[in-house]
Structures are given as structure tokens and as C-alpha cells.
């Protein structure tokens, strides 16, 4: 025995049709579902079914494949559907949605204002987390808008973190104004000083 | 003066604008998963410009049109060959080969049925040093190697380097870490400055041209027990890395392992693999049947 030259099976390269793949999403086998999810990258019309699947899917590897396929098929509609999971109590689902939304700047950008105005401060914090890592040239201005307008200290703190990474000298006056707004809050004072120092040193 | 000669750089090669570069990078990323940033523009520009000249294209636009629409994909393959980096040598990052023979293979031997093959996939295999190093390490250092059928599959996106791997001829620098004893055992005597790997090893490895972002090309790779994918994902962006990890997840048998390069960490690519430590080496394992 020892080394032998192995032959892998030849595979049919033809893609499966949409209805076959959608049917496979109901399979009890996670490998079958995962395989179908990966092949659905070819079908933008499957996005809604994939979002629905995400709600009920329990297998981590199928979930990971769902997020990847949805990133591939990204659209404003997919972004809105994924943003719904920011309210989920399932931490993995919520974090997966945040990471996926960070990968689709153009799709989520139109919806960010809605998320930043959400009544739930946790949703606004997640929106700031998404915003801070988007590859979009308006990010510093959007984050500055958050610290100018949001009343919640934790939302503003999340925005300061983002500005420390991507902000320029033009946001320093907004950071100083925020310091006055939360005067007496030692953490905010420290975070603002750190952010201004980082912005100034770059 | 025609359109080409009005746009040449100081070395006489066709110049490529920033917009053309961005367009090319987007196309190349979709085809290969390899991403080039602005800081690689000089490197990429030179290679595209050489291909524009060699294909006698009138301009970048002409060349790019050919690249996109050529049915055979031949020019794309030539360009891939010219852009990919193939720097490697025998026993590179050998602590992983230690983990292979002292930890991974014994663990697999416990979970596999006798008679089933152990399947190893080296991708990208470059000029062959990695799959041949795997083979030598197994034969020399795993005491159960004679009890198993071990298949080594080796793939690369670069057809030229793959031909070199199949040929199995290596320069002095490439075999610098191979002991004289192993050189005499697994290589033919040096001819014209090159070491030729022995026919037994050469014929036991299955080489194939594979683009890891092409689902049709990777579909054949199933029930793999160990993947060596080292120093490739550093050229991919986050989305490309994640999709490649999902492809490997699909290819691996339950309980299979993946070995990444020393600067690559799974934590930023996928949460579906489990880290396993063998001595000081961290590798990643696909969970077993029950997920």
C-alpha cells in the first residue's frame, strides 16, 4: 500500500435548475442544503427564499453558506431583509447579518438612515458598527452625523470608535461638541481624546 | 502616431490608466478570487502591457475585450500564469509536516475504516515542492504508511507551473533543505544543475489544473481528508477567503483537516471549522457527521 495514484470522479458540470435547488433547501441533510445554497449563487431570484431559510436554519455551516450566497446576490432588498436579523436574539445570526451587511456597502447604504433612526438603541449601535466598516467614501460624514444627533451615549461611543479609525480633521469639532454634550462622563471624555489623538497622528 | 504609440510608458510598454487598471482588477478577481490593490499596479501593469505587446493588441481595450470574450480562455490562462507567484521550496514550514505525521494522520487512522483511502489535496501546489514534501514525509516518518492507501492530489491555477510540477525537476535552492540521504533516495543524480524527483513519487501524485473559485472545477474534489492550502488566501479578499473556505468545507470528509500558511488564520474566514492543536501547530478540522 502507501502512496497510490487516486482518480477523482468526473462530475457533470451542468448547473441544476432553480426549482430543484429550492426544493433541496428542505432536505433533512445539512450537506444537501449547503450544497444547494452554494449553487443558488447563480440565481438572483432565489434571494428571498434564502433569506427565509436563514430564519429557520440551525446548521452553522449552512448558515455560513447562506450568508456568502446572499453577499454574492446582494441587492437593496437583500440588505433590508438581512437588517431584520439585527433584532434577533440569536447572537450568531445577528453577528452573521452584521458581517454580511458590512460586505455590501452599496446595497445597505440607502437603508442605513432608517437603521440609524431606529427606536431601539441596540439596532442603532449595530448600524453604526456596519457603517464604520463600510468601504464607502461618505462613512466619516455619516458617523459625524450620528455624534451630532443621537442622544444615546452608547450609540455615540460606537460612532467615536468608528471615527477614530476613519475620521479626518474635519470631524474634530463635532467630537469636541460631543464632549460638551456628555460633560462629566469620564469614559466619553477618554474616548474622544483618544479619537482626536489618533486622527491627529495620521 | 497611432493610438498605441501615443500611450506608451518610459520603457516602451503600453500604458494602462487607473480606470483601466480598476476594471481589469475587478474582472480578474471575479475569475480567480485574486485581488490586486493600487499598490500592485506597477507589477500588474507590466505583465498586462507585455501581453498586449505579445498578442499584438492595438490597445488595453482590445486586449481586454479578447481576454473577456475568448471562448477558449487561453489568453486568460497565459495571463494568470504570468501574474501568479510561485516561490516555494522543499520542506517549507516543515512544522506542519511534523503535525501531519505525528498528529493528523494518526488521528485520521483512528477514525477511518481500513481499506478506505486517505486523500490529501495540496492546493495551490505551485512547482510541486509541497506535494512531494508531503509524500516524502509520509513515507519516511509515518509508521502506518504501509497499512493505508494514500492518495495525494495536487492542483494549481497556473498551467505552466503545473507542467513543471509534473516534470519534477528542481534547482539547487529548491532542494536546499533536503538532506543528502533523502536526496539520494528520492532524486535522480543531478543533471544540468537540476535534481529530478524519482519516477515512483512522480507517478504517485495526481496533478490537475484547478481554479478554486470555479465551482465546476472543484466539484470533483470530495471526501478529502487533508487539505494543504498555504499562502494562497493572503491574495484573496474577505469574501473570497470565506467562499474558498466553504468550498473546502464541501470537499472535506467529516473530521477532515485543513492546514493553512503560518500567517493565515481561520478565525477571520470561517467559524465552521474547529481549531485542533498538534504540539505547537494549529490546524482546522471539519466537524464530524453530526452538525
Coordinates of N, CA and C in Angstrom, one line a residue, chain B residues 110-282:
Chain B
X110 N -7.4 6.6 13.2 CA -8.3 6.1 14.2 C -9.8 6.2 13.8
X111 N -10.1 7.2 13.0 CA -11.5 7.4 12.7 C -11.9 6.8 11.3
X112 N -10.9 6.4 10.5 CA -11.3 5.9 9.2 C -11.4 4.4 9.2
X113 N -12.1 3.8 8.2 CA -12.2 2.4 8.1 C -11.0 1.9 7.3
X114 N -10.5 0.8 7.7 CA -9.4 0.2 6.9 C -9.9 -0.1 5.5
X115 N -9.1 0.1 4.6 CA -9.5 -0.1 3.2 C -9.9 1.1 2.5
X116 N -10.4 2.1 3.2 CA -10.7 3.4 2.6 C -9.4 4.2 2.4
X117 N -9.3 4.9 1.3 CA -8.1 5.7 1.1 C -8.0 6.9 2.0
X118 N -6.8 7.3 2.2 CA -6.6 8.6 2.9 C -6.3 9.6 1.7
X119 N -7.1 10.6 1.6 CA -7.0 11.5 0.5 C -6.4 12.9 0.9
X120 N -5.3 13.3 0.3 CA -4.7 14.6 0.6 C -4.7 15.5 -0.6
X121 N -5.0 16.7 -0.4 CA -5.1 17.7 -1.5 C -4.2 18.9 -1.2
X122 N -3.2 19.1 -2.1 CA -2.3 20.2 -2.0 C -2.7 21.2 -3.0
X123 N -3.2 22.4 -2.5 CA -3.7 23.4 -3.5 C -3.4 24.8 -2.9
X124 N -2.7 25.7 -3.5 CA -2.0 25.5 -4.8 C -0.7 24.8 -4.6
X125 N -0.4 23.9 -5.5 CA 0.8 23.1 -5.4 C 2.0 23.7 -6.0
X126 N 1.8 24.8 -6.7 CA 3.0 25.5 -7.4 C 3.8 24.5 -8.2
X127 N 5.1 24.6 -8.1 CA 6.0 23.7 -8.9 C 6.2 22.3 -8.3
X128 N 5.4 22.0 -7.3 CA 5.4 20.6 -6.8 C 6.1 20.3 -5.5
X129 N 6.8 21.3 -5.0 CA 7.6 21.0 -3.8 C 6.8 20.6 -2.6
X130 N 5.6 21.2 -2.5 CA 4.7 20.8 -1.3 C 4.2 19.4 -1.4
X131 N 3.5 19.0 -2.6 CA 3.0 17.6 -2.6 C 4.2 16.5 -2.5
X132 N 5.3 16.8 -3.1 CA 6.4 15.9 -3.0 C 7.0 15.8 -1.5
X133 N 7.0 17.0 -0.9 CA 7.4 17.0 0.6 C 6.4 16.2 1.4
X134 N 5.1 16.4 1.1 CA 4.1 15.6 1.9 C 4.4 14.1 1.7
X135 N 4.6 13.7 0.4 CA 4.9 12.3 0.1 C 6.1 11.8 0.9
X136 N 7.2 12.5 0.8 CA 8.4 12.1 1.4 C 8.3 11.9 3.0
X137 N 7.6 13.0 3.5 CA 7.4 12.9 5.0 C 6.6 11.7 5.4
X138 N 5.5 11.4 4.6 CA 4.7 10.2 5.0 C 5.5 9.0 4.9
X139 N 6.2 8.8 3.7 CA 6.9 7.6 3.5 C 8.1 7.4 4.6
X140 N 8.7 8.5 4.9 CA 9.8 8.4 5.8 C 9.4 8.3 7.3
X141 N 8.3 9.0 7.6 CA 8.1 9.3 9.1 C 6.8 8.8 9.7
X142 N 5.9 8.3 8.8 CA 4.6 7.8 9.4 C 4.7 6.2 9.4
X143 N 4.7 5.7 10.6 CA 5.0 4.2 10.7 C 3.8 3.4 10.2
X144 N 2.6 4.0 10.0 CA 1.5 3.2 9.5 C 1.3 3.4 7.9
X145 N 2.2 4.1 7.3 CA 2.0 4.4 5.9 C 1.8 3.2 5.0
X146 N 2.4 2.1 5.4 CA 2.2 0.8 4.6 C 0.9 0.2 4.8
X147 N 0.1 0.6 5.8 CA -1.2 0.0 6.0 C -2.3 0.7 5.4
X148 N -2.0 1.8 4.7 CA -3.1 2.6 4.1 C -2.8 2.9 2.6
X149 N -3.9 3.1 1.8 CA -3.8 3.6 0.5 C -3.8 5.1 0.6
X150 N -2.8 5.8 0.3 CA -2.7 7.3 0.5 C -2.7 7.9 -0.9
X151 N -3.7 8.7 -1.2 CA -3.7 9.5 -2.5 C -3.3 10.9 -2.2
X152 N -2.4 11.4 -3.1 CA -2.1 12.8 -3.0 C -2.5 13.5 -4.3
X153 N -3.4 14.4 -4.2 CA -3.9 15.2 -5.3 C -3.2 16.6 -5.2
X154 N -2.8 17.1 -6.3 CA -2.1 18.4 -6.3 C -2.6 19.3 -7.4
X155 N -3.0 20.5 -7.1 CA -3.6 21.4 -8.1 C -3.1 22.8 -8.0
X156 N -3.1 23.4 -9.2 CA -2.7 24.8 -9.3 C -3.5 25.5 -10.4
X157 N -3.7 26.8 -10.3 CA -4.4 27.6 -11.3 C -3.4 27.9 -12.5
X158 N -2.1 27.7 -12.3 CA -1.1 28.1 -13.3 C -0.7 26.8 -14.1
X159 N -1.1 26.8 -15.4 CA -0.8 25.6 -16.1 C 0.7 25.3 -16.4
X160 N 1.4 26.4 -16.5 CA 2.8 26.3 -16.8 C 3.6 25.7 -15.6
X161 N 3.2 26.2 -14.4 CA 3.9 25.8 -13.2 C 3.5 24.3 -12.9
X162 N 2.3 24.0 -13.3 CA 1.8 22.6 -13.0 C 2.6 21.6 -13.9
X163 N 2.9 22.0 -15.1 CA 3.7 21.2 -16.0 C 5.1 21.0 -15.4
X164 N 5.6 22.0 -14.8 CA 6.9 21.9 -14.1 C 6.8 20.9 -12.9
X165 N 5.6 21.0 -12.2 CA 5.5 20.1 -11.0 C 5.4 18.7 -11.5
X166 N 4.7 18.5 -12.6 CA 4.6 17.1 -13.1 C 6.0 16.6 -13.5
X167 N 6.7 17.5 -14.1 CA 8.1 17.1 -14.6 C 9.0 16.7 -13.4
X168 N 8.8 17.4 -12.3 CA 9.5 17.1 -11.1 C 11.0 17.4 -11.1
X169 N 11.4 18.5 -11.8 CA 12.8 18.9 -11.8 C 13.0 20.2 -11.0
X170 N 14.0 20.1 -10.1 CA 14.2 21.2 -9.1 C 15.6 21.7 -9.1
X171 N 15.7 23.0 -8.8 CA 17.0 23.6 -8.8 C 17.6 23.4 -7.4
X172 N 18.9 23.8 -7.3 CA 19.6 23.7 -6.0 C 18.9 24.4 -4.8
X173 N 18.5 25.6 -5.1 CA 17.8 26.4 -4.0 C 16.6 25.7 -3.5
X174 N 15.8 25.1 -4.4 CA 14.6 24.4 -4.0 C 14.8 23.2 -3.1
X175 N 15.9 22.5 -3.3 CA 16.1 21.3 -2.5 C 17.1 21.6 -1.4
X176 N 17.3 22.8 -1.1 CA 18.4 23.2 -0.1 C 18.1 22.6 1.3
X177 N 16.9 22.3 1.6 CA 16.6 21.8 3.0 C 16.4 20.2 3.0
X178 N 16.7 19.6 1.8 CA 16.6 18.2 1.8 C 17.9 17.6 2.1
X179 N 17.9 16.6 3.1 CA 19.2 16.0 3.5 C 19.8 15.2 2.4
X180 N 21.2 15.0 2.4 CA 21.9 14.2 1.3 C 21.3 12.8 1.2
X181 N 20.9 12.3 2.4 CA 20.3 10.9 2.4 C 19.0 10.9 1.6
X182 N 18.1 11.9 1.9 CA 16.8 11.9 1.2 C 17.0 12.3 -0.3
X183 N 18.0 13.1 -0.5 CA 18.3 13.5 -2.0 C 18.7 12.2 -2.8
X184 N 19.5 11.4 -2.2 CA 19.9 10.2 -2.9 C 18.8 9.2 -3.0
X185 N 17.9 9.2 -2.0 CA 16.9 8.2 -2.0 C 15.7 8.6 -3.0
X186 N 15.3 9.8 -3.0 CA 14.1 10.2 -3.8 C 14.4 11.0 -5.1
X187 N 15.7 11.3 -5.3 CA 16.0 12.1 -6.5 C 17.0 11.4 -7.4
X188 N 16.9 11.6 -8.7 CA 18.0 11.0 -9.6 C 19.2 11.9 -9.5
X189 N 20.4 11.3 -9.8 CA 21.6 12.2 -9.8 C 21.4 13.4 -10.6
X190 N 22.0 14.5 -10.1 CA 21.9 15.8 -10.6 C 22.3 15.9 -12.1
X191 N 21.4 16.4 -13.0 CA 21.8 16.6 -14.4 C 21.6 18.0 -14.8
X192 N 22.5 18.6 -15.4 CA 22.5 20.0 -15.9 C 22.0 20.9 -14.7
X193 N 22.5 20.7 -13.6 CA 22.2 21.6 -12.4 C 20.8 21.4 -11.8
X194 N 20.1 20.3 -12.3 CA 18.8 20.1 -11.7 C 18.7 18.7 -11.1
X195 N 17.8 18.7 -10.1 CA 17.5 17.4 -9.4 C 16.2 16.9 -9.9
X196 N 16.1 15.7 -10.3 CA 14.9 15.1 -10.9 C 14.3 14.1 -9.8
X197 N 13.1 14.4 -9.4 CA 12.4 13.5 -8.4 C 12.2 12.1 -9.0
X198 N 12.3 11.1 -8.2 CA 12.2 9.7 -8.8 C 10.8 9.4 -9.4
X199 N 10.8 8.5 -10.3 CA 9.6 8.2 -11.0 C 8.5 7.7 -10.1
X200 N 8.9 6.9 -9.1 CA 7.9 6.3 -8.2 C 7.0 7.5 -7.5
X201 N 7.7 8.5 -7.1 CA 7.0 9.6 -6.4 C 6.2 10.4 -7.5
X202 N 6.8 10.7 -8.6 CA 6.2 11.5 -9.6 C 4.9 10.8 -10.1
X203 N 5.0 9.5 -10.3 CA 3.8 8.9 -10.8 C 2.7 8.6 -9.8
X204 N 3.0 8.8 -8.5 CA 2.0 8.6 -7.5 C 1.2 9.8 -7.1
X205 N 1.5 10.9 -7.7 CA 0.7 12.1 -7.4 C -0.1 12.5 -8.6
X206 N -1.4 12.8 -8.3 CA -2.3 13.2 -9.4 C -2.3 14.8 -9.5
X207 N -1.8 15.3 -10.6 CA -1.8 16.7 -10.7 C -3.0 17.2 -11.6
X208 N -3.5 18.4 -11.3 CA -4.7 18.9 -12.1 C -4.7 20.4 -12.0
X209 N -5.2 20.9 -13.1 CA -5.4 22.4 -13.2 C -6.7 22.7 -12.5
X210 N -6.7 23.5 -11.5 CA -7.9 23.9 -10.7 C -7.9 25.4 -10.4
X211 N -9.0 26.0 -10.6 CA -9.3 27.4 -10.2 C -10.2 27.2 -9.0
X212 N -9.8 27.6 -7.8 CA -10.6 27.3 -6.6 C -11.9 28.1 -6.5
X213 N -12.0 29.1 -7.3 CA -13.2 29.9 -7.3 C -14.2 29.4 -8.3
X214 N -13.8 28.4 -9.1 CA -14.8 27.8 -10.1 C -15.4 26.6 -9.5
X215 N -16.8 26.7 -9.2 CA -17.4 25.6 -8.6 C -17.5 24.3 -9.4
X216 N -17.4 24.5 -10.7 CA -17.5 23.3 -11.6 C -16.2 22.5 -11.4
X217 N -15.0 23.2 -11.4 CA -13.7 22.6 -11.3 C -13.5 21.9 -10.0
X218 N -14.1 22.5 -8.9 CA -13.8 21.9 -7.6 C -14.8 20.8 -7.2
X219 N -15.9 20.7 -8.0 CA -16.9 19.7 -7.6 C -16.4 18.3 -7.5
X220 N -15.4 17.9 -8.3 CA -14.9 16.6 -8.2 C -14.2 16.2 -6.9
X221 N -13.7 17.2 -6.2 CA -12.9 17.0 -5.0 C -13.9 16.8 -3.8
X222 N -14.1 15.5 -3.5 CA -14.9 15.1 -2.4 C -14.2 14.1 -1.5
X223 N -14.7 14.0 -0.3 CA -14.1 13.1 0.7 C -12.6 13.2 0.8
X224 N -12.2 14.5 0.8 CA -10.7 14.8 1.0 C -10.5 14.7 2.6
X225 N -9.4 14.1 3.0 CA -9.2 14.0 4.4 C -8.3 15.2 4.9
X226 N -7.4 15.6 4.1 CA -6.5 16.7 4.5 C -6.3 17.7 3.3
X227 N -6.5 18.9 3.6 CA -6.2 19.9 2.6 C -5.0 20.7 3.1
X228 N -4.0 20.9 2.2 CA -2.9 21.9 2.4 C -3.2 23.1 1.5
X229 N -3.5 24.2 2.2 CA -3.7 25.4 1.4 C -3.0 26.5 2.0
X230 N -1.7 26.6 1.6 CA -0.8 27.5 2.4 C -0.4 28.7 1.5
X231 N -0.6 29.9 2.1 CA -0.1 31.1 1.4 C -0.8 31.4 0.1
X232 N -2.0 31.0 -0.1 CA -2.8 31.4 -1.2 C -3.8 32.5 -0.8
X233 N -4.5 32.3 0.3 CA -5.6 33.1 0.7 C -5.1 34.5 1.1
X234 N -3.8 34.7 1.3 CA -3.4 36.1 1.5 C -3.6 37.0 0.3
X235 N -3.8 36.4 -0.8 CA -4.0 37.2 -2.1 C -5.5 37.4 -2.3
X236 N -6.4 36.9 -1.4 CA -7.8 37.0 -1.6 C -8.4 38.0 -0.7
X237 N -9.6 38.6 -1.0 CA -10.2 39.5 -0.1 C -11.1 38.7 0.9
X238 N -11.8 39.3 1.8 CA -12.5 38.6 2.9 C -13.6 37.7 2.2
X239 N -14.3 38.2 1.3 CA -15.4 37.4 0.6 C -14.8 36.2 -0.1
X240 N -13.7 36.4 -0.8 CA -13.0 35.3 -1.5 C -12.5 34.3 -0.5
X241 N -12.0 34.7 0.6 CA -11.5 33.7 1.6 C -12.6 32.9 2.1
X242 N -13.7 33.6 2.5 CA -14.9 32.9 3.0 C -15.4 31.9 2.1
X243 N -15.6 32.3 0.8 CA -16.1 31.4 -0.2 C -15.2 30.2 -0.4
X244 N -13.9 30.4 -0.4 CA -12.9 29.3 -0.6 C -13.0 28.4 0.6
X245 N -13.2 28.9 1.8 CA -13.3 28.0 3.0 C -14.6 27.2 2.9
X246 N -15.6 27.8 2.4 CA -16.9 27.0 2.2 C -16.7 25.9 1.1
X247 N -15.9 26.2 0.1 CA -15.6 25.2 -0.9 C -14.8 24.0 -0.2
X248 N -13.8 24.4 0.6 CA -13.0 23.3 1.3 C -13.9 22.5 2.2
X249 N -14.8 23.2 2.9 CA -15.7 22.5 3.8 C -16.5 21.5 3.1
X250 N -17.0 21.8 1.9 CA -17.7 20.9 1.0 C -16.8 19.7 0.6
X251 N -15.6 20.0 0.3 CA -14.7 19.0 -0.3 C -14.2 18.0 0.8
X252 N -14.1 18.5 2.0 CA -13.6 17.6 3.1 C -14.6 16.6 3.6
X253 N -14.0 15.4 3.9 CA -14.9 14.4 4.6 C -15.1 14.9 6.0
X254 N -16.2 14.4 6.7 CA -16.4 14.8 8.1 C -15.2 14.4 8.9
X255 N -14.7 15.3 9.7 CA -13.5 15.0 10.5 C -12.2 15.4 9.8
X256 N -12.3 15.8 8.5 CA -11.1 16.2 7.7 C -10.4 17.4 8.2
X257 N -9.2 17.6 7.8 CA -8.3 18.7 8.3 C -7.9 19.6 7.2
X258 N -7.7 20.9 7.6 CA -7.1 21.8 6.7 C -5.9 22.5 7.3
X259 N -4.8 22.6 6.6 CA -3.6 23.3 7.1 C -3.4 24.6 6.3
X260 N -3.3 25.7 7.0 CA -3.1 27.0 6.3 C -1.7 27.5 6.5
X261 N -1.3 28.5 5.8 CA 0.0 29.1 6.0 C 0.2 29.8 7.3
X262 N 1.4 30.0 7.8 CA 1.7 30.5 9.1 C 1.0 31.9 9.4
X263 N 0.8 32.6 8.3 CA 0.2 34.0 8.6 C -1.3 34.0 8.4
X264 N -1.8 32.9 8.1 CA -3.3 32.8 7.8 C -4.0 32.2 9.0
X265 N -5.1 32.9 9.4 CA -5.9 32.3 10.5 C -7.3 32.1 10.1
X266 N -7.9 31.0 10.5 CA -9.3 30.7 10.1 C -10.3 31.6 10.7
X267 N -9.9 32.2 11.9 CA -10.9 32.9 12.6 C -11.5 34.1 11.8
X268 N -10.8 34.6 10.9 CA -11.3 35.7 10.1 C -12.0 35.2 8.8
X269 N -12.1 33.9 8.6 CA -12.6 33.4 7.4 C -13.9 32.6 7.6
X270 N -13.9 31.8 8.6 CA -15.0 30.9 8.8 C -15.1 30.5 10.3
X271 N -16.3 30.3 10.8 CA -16.4 29.8 12.2 C -16.9 28.4 12.2
X272 N -16.9 27.7 11.0 CA -17.5 26.4 10.9 C -16.4 25.3 11.2
X273 N -15.1 25.6 11.1 CA -14.1 24.6 11.4 C -13.7 24.7 12.9
X274 N -13.2 23.6 13.4 CA -12.8 23.6 14.8 C -11.2 23.6 14.8
X275 N -10.7 24.5 15.6 CA -9.2 24.5 15.7 C -8.7 23.3 16.5
X276 N -7.6 22.6 16.0 CA -7.0 21.5 16.6 C -5.5 21.8 16.8
X277 N -5.0 21.5 17.9 CA -3.6 21.7 18.1 C -2.8 20.4 18.2
X278 N -1.8 20.3 17.4 CA -0.9 19.2 17.4 C 0.5 19.7 17.8
X279 N 1.0 19.5 19.0 CA 2.2 20.2 19.5 C 1.9 21.7 19.4
X280 N 2.8 22.4 18.7 CA 2.6 23.8 18.6 C 1.9 24.3 17.3
X281 N 1.4 23.3 16.6 CA 0.8 23.7 15.3 C -0.8 23.7 15.4
X282 N -1.4 24.7 14.9 CA -2.8 24.8 14.9 C -3.3 24.5 13.4

